Each structure stands twice: as C-alpha cells, then as structure tokens.
PDB file of C-alpha atoms in Angstrom:
ATOM      1  CA  MET O 351      49.115  -2.832  56.126  1.00  0.00           C
ATOM      2  CA  ASN O 352      46.549  -3.587  53.394  1.00  0.00           C
ATOM      3  CA  THR O 353      46.006  -0.507  51.218  1.00  0.00           C
ATOM      4  CA  GLN O 354      44.003  -2.253  48.492  1.00  0.00           C
ATOM      5  CA  ASN O 355      40.635  -0.841  49.619  1.00  0.00           C
ATOM      6  CA  THR O 356      41.583   2.448  51.238  1.00  0.00           C
ATOM      7  CA  PRO O 357      40.088   5.653  49.819  1.00  0.00           C
ATOM      8  CA  ALA O 358      43.544   6.600  48.475  1.00  0.00           C
ATOM      9  CA  ASP O 359      43.334   3.643  46.096  1.00  0.00           C
ATOM     10  CA  PRO O 360      41.444   4.954  43.033  1.00  0.00           C
ATOM     11  CA  SER O 361      40.346   1.444  42.057  1.00  0.00           C
ATOM     12  CA  SER O 362      38.348   1.095  45.294  1.00  0.00           C
ATOM     13  CA  GLU O 363      35.947   3.857  44.204  1.00  0.00           C
ATOM     14  CA  ILE O 364      35.655   3.023  40.495  1.00  0.00           C
ATOM     15  CA  ASP O 365      34.196  -0.012  38.767  1.00  0.00           C
ATOM     16  CA  LEU O 366      37.259  -1.127  36.819  1.00  0.00           C
ATOM     17  CA  GLY O 367      35.583  -3.753  34.629  1.00  0.00           C
ATOM     18  CA  PRO O 368      33.454  -1.576  32.343  1.00  0.00           C
ATOM     19  CA  ARG O 369      36.190   1.054  32.244  1.00  0.00           C
ATOM     20  CA  LEU O 370      38.807  -1.481  31.101  1.00  0.00           C
ATOM     21  CA  ARG O 371      36.403  -2.927  28.525  1.00  0.00           C
ATOM     22  CA  TYR O 372      35.767   0.590  27.070  1.00  0.00           C
ATOM     23  CA  VAL O 373      39.456   1.447  26.703  1.00  0.00           C
ATOM     24  CA  ARG O 374      40.326  -1.997  25.345  1.00  0.00           C
ATOM     25  CA  GLU O 375      37.563  -1.826  22.726  1.00  0.00           C
ATOM     26  CA  GLN O 376      38.509   1.767  21.870  1.00  0.00           C
ATOM     27  CA  ALA O 377      42.024   0.491  21.159  1.00  0.00           C
ATOM     28  CA  GLY O 378      40.571  -2.230  18.908  1.00  0.00           C
ATOM     29  CA  LEU O 379      41.915  -5.093  21.025  1.00  0.00           C
ATOM     30  CA  SER O 380      40.202  -8.353  21.922  1.00  0.00           C
ATOM     31  CA  GLN O 381      40.630  -9.737  25.439  1.00  0.00           C
ATOM     32  CA  ARG O 382      42.904 -12.420  24.017  1.00  0.00           C
ATOM     33  CA  ALA O 383      45.068  -9.922  22.093  1.00  0.00           C
ATOM     34  CA  LEU O 384      45.505  -7.673  25.131  1.00  0.00           C
ATOM     35  CA  ALA O 385      46.330 -10.621  27.388  1.00  0.00           C
ATOM     36  CA  LYS O 386      48.925 -11.898  24.921  1.00  0.00           C
ATOM     37  CA  GLN O 387      50.440  -8.430  24.544  1.00  0.00           C
ATOM     38  CA  VAL O 388      50.956  -7.969  28.297  1.00  0.00           C
ATOM     39  CA  GLY O 389      51.821 -11.593  29.110  1.00  0.00           C
ATOM     40  CA  VAL O 390      48.862 -12.580  31.288  1.00  0.00           C
ATOM     41  CA  PRO O 391      46.288 -15.357  30.863  1.00  0.00           C
ATOM     42  CA  ASN O 392      43.200 -14.415  28.831  1.00  0.00           C
ATOM     43  CA  SER O 393      41.104 -15.276  31.884  1.00  0.00           C
ATOM     44  CA  THR O 394      42.767 -12.422  33.825  1.00  0.00           C
ATOM     45  CA  ILE O 395      41.385  -9.772  31.460  1.00  0.00           C
ATOM     46  CA  SER O 396      37.988 -11.487  31.481  1.00  0.00           C
ATOM     47  CA  LEU O 397      37.899 -11.629  35.290  1.00  0.00           C
ATOM     48  CA  ILE O 398      38.817  -7.937  35.638  1.00  0.00           C
ATOM     49  CA  GLU O 399      36.219  -6.848  33.076  1.00  0.00           C
ATOM     50  CA  SER O 400      33.492  -8.950  34.701  1.00  0.00           C
ATOM     51  CA  GLY O 401      34.276  -7.466  38.131  1.00  0.00           C
ATOM     52  CA  LYS O 402      35.382 -10.804  39.591  1.00  0.00           C
ATOM     53  CA  MET O 403      38.983  -9.683  40.071  1.00  0.00           C
ATOM     54  CA  ASN O 404      40.324  -6.416  41.459  1.00  0.00           C
ATOM     55  CA  PRO O 405      43.972  -6.150  40.353  1.00  0.00           C
ATOM     56  CA  SER O 406      46.687  -4.337  42.262  1.00  0.00           C
ATOM     57  CA  VAL O 407      47.702  -0.936  40.908  1.00  0.00           C
ATOM     58  CA  GLY O 408      50.906  -2.484  39.521  1.00  0.00           C
ATOM     59  CA  ALA O 409      49.023  -5.272  37.737  1.00  0.00           C
ATOM     60  CA  LEU O 410      46.495  -2.787  36.346  1.00  0.00           C
ATOM     61  CA  LYS O 411      49.317  -0.550  35.075  1.00  0.00           C
ATOM     62  CA  ARG O 412      50.873  -3.522  33.297  1.00  0.00           C
ATOM     63  CA  VAL O 413      47.549  -4.304  31.580  1.00  0.00           C
ATOM     64  CA  LEU O 414      46.999  -0.641  30.635  1.00  0.00           C
ATOM     65  CA  ASP O 415      50.506  -0.404  29.153  1.00  0.00           C
ATOM     66  CA  GLY O 416      49.309  -2.884  26.521  1.00  0.00           C
ATOM     67  CA  ILE O 417      46.535  -0.549  25.317  1.00  0.00           C
ATOM     68  CA  PRO O 418      48.468   1.929  25.840  1.00  0.00           C
ATOM     69  CA  ILE O 419      46.862   4.307  28.331  1.00  0.00           C
ATOM     70  CA  GLY O 420      48.288   5.756  31.535  1.00  0.00           C
ATOM     71  CA  LEU O 421      46.750   5.255  34.959  1.00  0.00           C
ATOM     72  CA  SER O 422      45.814   8.936  35.321  1.00  0.00           C
ATOM     73  CA  GLU O 423      44.016   8.992  31.970  1.00  0.00           C
ATOM     74  CA  PHE O 424      42.320   5.670  32.762  1.00  0.00           C
ATOM     75  CA  PHE O 425      40.918   7.012  36.028  1.00  0.00           C
ATOM     76  CA  SER O 426      40.088  10.508  34.745  1.00  0.00           C
ATOM     77  CA  PHE O 427      37.478   9.724  32.090  1.00  0.00           C
ATOM     78  CA  ALA O 428      33.826   9.044  32.882  1.00  0.00           C
ATOM     79  CA  PRO O 429      32.352   6.245  30.752  1.00  0.00           C
ATOM     80  CA  ASP O 430      28.735   6.596  29.661  1.00  0.00           C
ATOM     81  CA  PRO O 431      27.228   3.343  30.960  1.00  0.00           C
ATOM     82  CA  ASP O 432      23.635   4.128  29.957  1.00  0.00           C
ATOM     83  CA  ARG O 433      24.420   4.750  26.287  1.00  0.00           C
ATOM     84  CA  LYS O 434      21.875   7.536  26.074  1.00  0.00           C
ATOM     85  CA  VAL O 435      20.009   7.583  22.761  1.00  0.00           C
ATOM     86  CA  PHE O 436      18.308  11.006  22.572  1.00  0.00           C
ATOM     87  CA  PHE O 437      19.757  14.447  23.333  1.00  0.00           C
ATOM     88  CA  ALA O 438      18.013  17.794  23.769  1.00  0.00           C
ATOM     89  CA  ALA O 439      19.695  20.777  22.083  1.00  0.00           C
ATOM     90  CA  GLU O 440      20.956  22.080  25.441  1.00  0.00           C
ATOM     91  CA  GLU O 441      22.608  18.721  26.178  1.00  0.00           C
ATOM     92  CA  LEU O 442      25.093  18.956  23.313  1.00  0.00           C
ATOM     93  CA  LYS O 443      28.601  19.400  24.715  1.00  0.00           C
ATOM     94  CA  GLU O 444      30.566  22.469  23.543  1.00  0.00           C
ATOM     95  CA  ILE O 445      34.115  21.437  22.618  1.00  0.00           C
ATOM     96  CA  ALA O 446      35.411  24.558  20.818  1.00  0.00           C
ATOM     97  CA  LYS O 447      35.978  28.201  21.740  1.00  0.00           C
ATOM     98  CA  GLY O 448      35.997  31.605  20.115  1.00  0.00           C
ATOM     99  CA  LYS O 449      34.509  32.085  16.655  1.00  0.00           C
ATOM    100  CA  LEU O 450      33.943  28.332  16.291  1.00  0.00           C
ATOM    101  CA  SER O 451      31.244  26.362  18.058  1.00  0.00           C
ATOM    102  CA  PHE O 452      31.461  22.579  17.897  1.00  0.00           C
ATOM    103  CA  ARG O 453      28.588  21.045  19.864  1.00  0.00           C
ATOM    104  CA  GLN O 454      29.078  17.299  20.241  1.00  0.00           C
ATOM    105  CA  VAL O 455      26.268  14.757  20.459  1.00  0.00           C
ATOM    106  CA  GLY O 456      27.011  12.809  23.655  1.00  0.00           C
ATOM    107  CA  GLU O 457      29.038  13.827  26.667  1.00  0.00           C
ATOM    108  CA  ASN O 458      31.593  11.035  26.505  1.00  0.00           C
ATOM    109  CA  LEU O 459      32.542   9.183  23.328  1.00  0.00           C
ATOM    110  CA  LEU O 460      34.849   6.617  24.897  1.00  0.00           C
ATOM    111  CA  GLY O 461      34.022   3.261  23.363  1.00  0.00           C
ATOM    112  CA  ARG O 462      32.126   4.885  20.486  1.00  0.00           C
ATOM    113  CA  SER O 463      33.319   4.811  16.892  1.00  0.00           C
ATOM    114  CA  LEU O 464      31.380   7.849  15.624  1.00  0.00           C
ATOM    115  CA  GLN O 465      31.414  11.533  16.563  1.00  0.00           C
ATOM    116  CA  ILE O 466      28.594  13.852  15.452  1.00  0.00           C
ATOM    117  CA  LEU O 467      28.980  17.639  15.681  1.00  0.00           C
ATOM    118  CA  HIS O 468      26.702  20.650  15.204  1.00  0.00           C
ATOM    119  CA  GLU O 469      29.274  23.181  13.974  1.00  0.00           C
ATOM    120  CA  THR O 470      28.813  26.963  13.775  1.00  0.00           C
ATOM    121  CA  TYR O 471      31.423  29.201  12.150  1.00  0.00           C
ATOM    122  CA  ALA O 472      31.019  32.931  12.929  1.00  0.00           C
ATOM    123  CA  PRO O 473      31.893  35.367  10.104  1.00  0.00           C
ATOM    124  CA  ASN O 474      35.587  35.066   9.181  1.00  0.00           C
ATOM    125  CA  ALA O 475      36.081  32.033  11.452  1.00  0.00           C
ATOM    126  CA  ASP O 476      38.391  29.251  10.365  1.00  0.00           C
ATOM    127  CA  THR O 477      40.151  26.223  11.749  1.00  0.00           C
ATOM    128  CA  GLY O 478      43.517  27.950  11.339  1.00  0.00           C
ATOM    129  CA  ALA O 479      46.163  28.335   8.670  1.00  0.00           C
ATOM    130  CA  ARG O 480      47.681  24.978   9.591  1.00  0.00           C
ATOM    131  CA  MET O 481      45.912  22.060   7.940  1.00  0.00           C
ATOM    132  CA  TYR O 482      44.683  19.159  10.072  1.00  0.00           C
ATOM    133  CA  GLU O 483      45.425  15.479   9.467  1.00  0.00           C
ATOM    134  CA  HIS O 484      44.226  12.511  11.527  1.00  0.00           C
ATOM    135  CA  ASP O 485      43.181   8.904  11.049  1.00  0.00           C
ATOM    136  CA  GLY O 486      39.615   8.345   9.968  1.00  0.00           C
ATOM    137  CA  GLU O 487      36.940   9.787   7.729  1.00  0.00           C
ATOM    138  CA  GLU O 488      34.705  12.816   8.069  1.00  0.00           C
ATOM    139  CA  GLY O 489      31.733  14.211   6.282  1.00  0.00           C
ATOM    140  CA  GLY O 490      28.997  16.760   6.723  1.00  0.00           C
ATOM    141  CA  VAL O 491      26.137  18.753   5.274  1.00  0.00           C
ATOM    142  CA  VAL O 492      25.994  22.562   5.219  1.00  0.00           C
ATOM    143  CA  ILE O 493      22.742  23.710   6.821  1.00  0.00           C
ATOM    144  CA  SER O 494      23.139  27.472   6.329  1.00  0.00           C
ATOM    145  CA  GLY O 495      25.786  30.005   5.309  1.00  0.00           C
ATOM    146  CA  ARG O 496      28.871  29.278   3.252  1.00  0.00           C
ATOM    147  CA  ILE O 497      32.135  27.504   4.027  1.00  0.00           C
ATOM    148  CA  GLU O 498      35.358  27.099   2.089  1.00  0.00           C
ATOM    149  CA  ILE O 499      36.818  23.639   2.587  1.00  0.00           C
ATOM    150  CA  THR O 500      40.339  22.732   1.538  1.00  0.00           C
ATOM    151  CA  VAL O 501      41.271  19.047   1.308  1.00  0.00           C
ATOM    152  CA  GLY O 502      44.768  18.446  -0.017  1.00  0.00           C
ATOM    153  CA  ALA O 503      45.092  20.496  -3.216  1.00  0.00           C
ATOM    154  CA  GLU O 504      41.289  20.713  -3.680  1.00  0.00           C
ATOM    155  CA  ARG O 505      39.316  23.756  -2.518  1.00  0.00           C
ATOM    156  CA  LYS O 506      35.571  24.360  -2.780  1.00  0.00           C
ATOM    157  CA  ILE O 507      33.002  26.799  -1.365  1.00  0.00           C
ATOM    158  CA  LEU O 508      29.879  24.985  -0.180  1.00  0.00           C
ATOM    159  CA  GLY O 509      26.453  26.429   0.586  1.00  0.00           C
ATOM    160  CA  PRO O 510      23.187  25.137   2.084  1.00  0.00           C
ATOM    161  CA  GLY O 511      22.501  21.533   1.123  1.00  0.00           C
ATOM    162  CA  ASP O 512      26.035  20.922  -0.172  1.00  0.00           C
ATOM    163  CA  ALA O 513      28.041  18.159   1.479  1.00  0.00           C
ATOM    164  CA  TYR O 514      31.541  16.748   1.827  1.00  0.00           C
ATOM    165  CA  LEU O 515      33.129  13.385   2.642  1.00  0.00           C
ATOM    166  CA  PHE O 516      36.864  12.658   2.733  1.00  0.00           C
ATOM    167  CA  ASP O 517      39.675  10.622   4.262  1.00  0.00           C
ATOM    168  CA  SER O 518      40.874  12.691   7.244  1.00  0.00           C
ATOM    169  CA  ARG O 519      44.482  11.673   6.646  1.00  0.00           C
ATOM    170  CA  ARG O 520      44.442  14.204   3.811  1.00  0.00           C
ATOM    171  CA  PRO O 521      45.421  17.686   5.069  1.00  0.00           C
ATOM    172  CA  HIS O 522      42.290  19.818   5.493  1.00  0.00           C
ATOM    173  CA  ARG O 523      40.916  23.079   6.857  1.00  0.00           C
ATOM    174  CA  PHE O 524      37.611  24.968   7.015  1.00  0.00           C
ATOM    175  CA  ARG O 525      37.019  28.726   6.568  1.00  0.00           C
ATOM    176  CA  GLN O 526      33.706  30.586   6.794  1.00  0.00           C
ATOM    177  CA  VAL O 527      32.978  32.923   3.868  1.00  0.00           C
ATOM    178  CA  GLY O 528      30.107  35.345   3.358  1.00  0.00           C
ATOM    179  CA  PRO O 529      28.101  37.670   5.601  1.00  0.00           C
ATOM    180  CA  GLU O 530      26.233  35.120   7.735  1.00  0.00           C
ATOM    181  CA  PRO O 531      27.452  32.376  10.087  1.00  0.00           C
ATOM    182  CA  CYS O 532      27.826  28.913   8.597  1.00  0.00           C
ATOM    183  CA  VAL O 533      26.141  25.933  10.261  1.00  0.00           C
ATOM    184  CA  ILE O 534      27.201  22.358   9.465  1.00  0.00           C
ATOM    185  CA  VAL O 535      26.161  18.993  10.842  1.00  0.00           C
ATOM    186  CA  SER O 536      29.176  16.705  10.593  1.00  0.00           C
ATOM    187  CA  ALA O 537      30.333  13.252  11.547  1.00  0.00           C
ATOM    188  CA  CYS O 538      33.744  11.659  11.856  1.00  0.00           C
ATOM    189  CA  THR O 539      34.937   8.200  12.612  1.00  0.00           C
ATOM    190  CA  PRO O 540      36.699   7.522  14.848  1.00  0.00           C
ATOM    191  CA  PRO O 541      36.066  10.472  17.198  1.00  0.00           C
ATOM    192  CA  THR O 542      38.960  12.915  16.939  1.00  0.00           C
ATOM    193  CA  PHE O 543      38.178  15.837  19.262  1.00  0.00           C
TER     194      PHE O 543
END
C-alpha cells in the first residue's frame, strides 16, 4: 500500500521546499553544509527545496535532524511566503500577556533575522525578577513614560527619546517606573520571542 500521498501524510498537503529552505536558512546552514551534516548528496537538499523531490517521512526526518528541528515543529509553523512589507496597527501580533504588551511586526518571523516590537509596560509592570539572557543584540527607543533597564551591573532610568543598545547575552530586565505607561519601539536580532 502506498501511503506517500494519503491525507495522513503531512507532506502531501504542505509545500516542503520553501519550508525546508526557511528552517535551513534560520539555522544558518548552506545546502552543502546541511547535506554534509546528514550524509546525503548536496543535490538532494536542492531537489527537495526546489519541489522536484518529495522525500519519505524517514528521509525528511534525517534531513531535519541536521538542522535540528523535529517533524512536529517543522509542520506546525506557517512560513510567510509573501514577505509582506507594510503592516497596519491592528495587524501587529500580540505576543505577551498581562501588564506587558509586546506587539510584533509580522505574523511569522521564520527565516527573518530581525524582530521589531511595539512594547507597552503598564504601571509597575516588569519582565520579572529573573534576568534574561539570549544570543543576539537588542535596542530600542522610549516613546513615552519611563523605564528602568538593568543590563549586567548597569542600571538606568530612561524617558522619552532615550535609547538603549546591548548584547543580549548580558543578563537584563525591564521595569516600568512612574505614573504613566511606558511605550518603547524595540528591535532584536535574531528574533527571540
């Protein structure tokens, strides 16, 4: 019985090529590097990405192990093939809850190297007592209100027009201070949320 194109096979409903290219590029791998890592000819990766080859689930898993990404994660994201350029305010995607509002520019950042956020901190909001650390850099400009930012042993209260830029591997946290909400437009690379 051939199950390669039955509805139960996730690859029969999804265009694997662009999806594989996005995750490979997100991982910073060339076609040649991925092929070498998983022990297949370079042409195999090229054929899959161009849509000229539809691998079995086992072969796809072997390729994805070289990225690494699991099959469920690979099939669960929705790549943004149109690479939309402009976004209305209501199209920003909310990715935080509670006293923090982080509205992301772009629905899906897979394959992108930059994340832009419109952040709003309600009075007394903060990112938590535990400091964050992650690969990359981040920076932003305070639009309104006041925010206390701690980066490593440095701490500073910023107001409208003030800005920050730091290596995100340094422990950091944000805390709103003052009577009015704080609004920041920030960017980080690579995307971390």
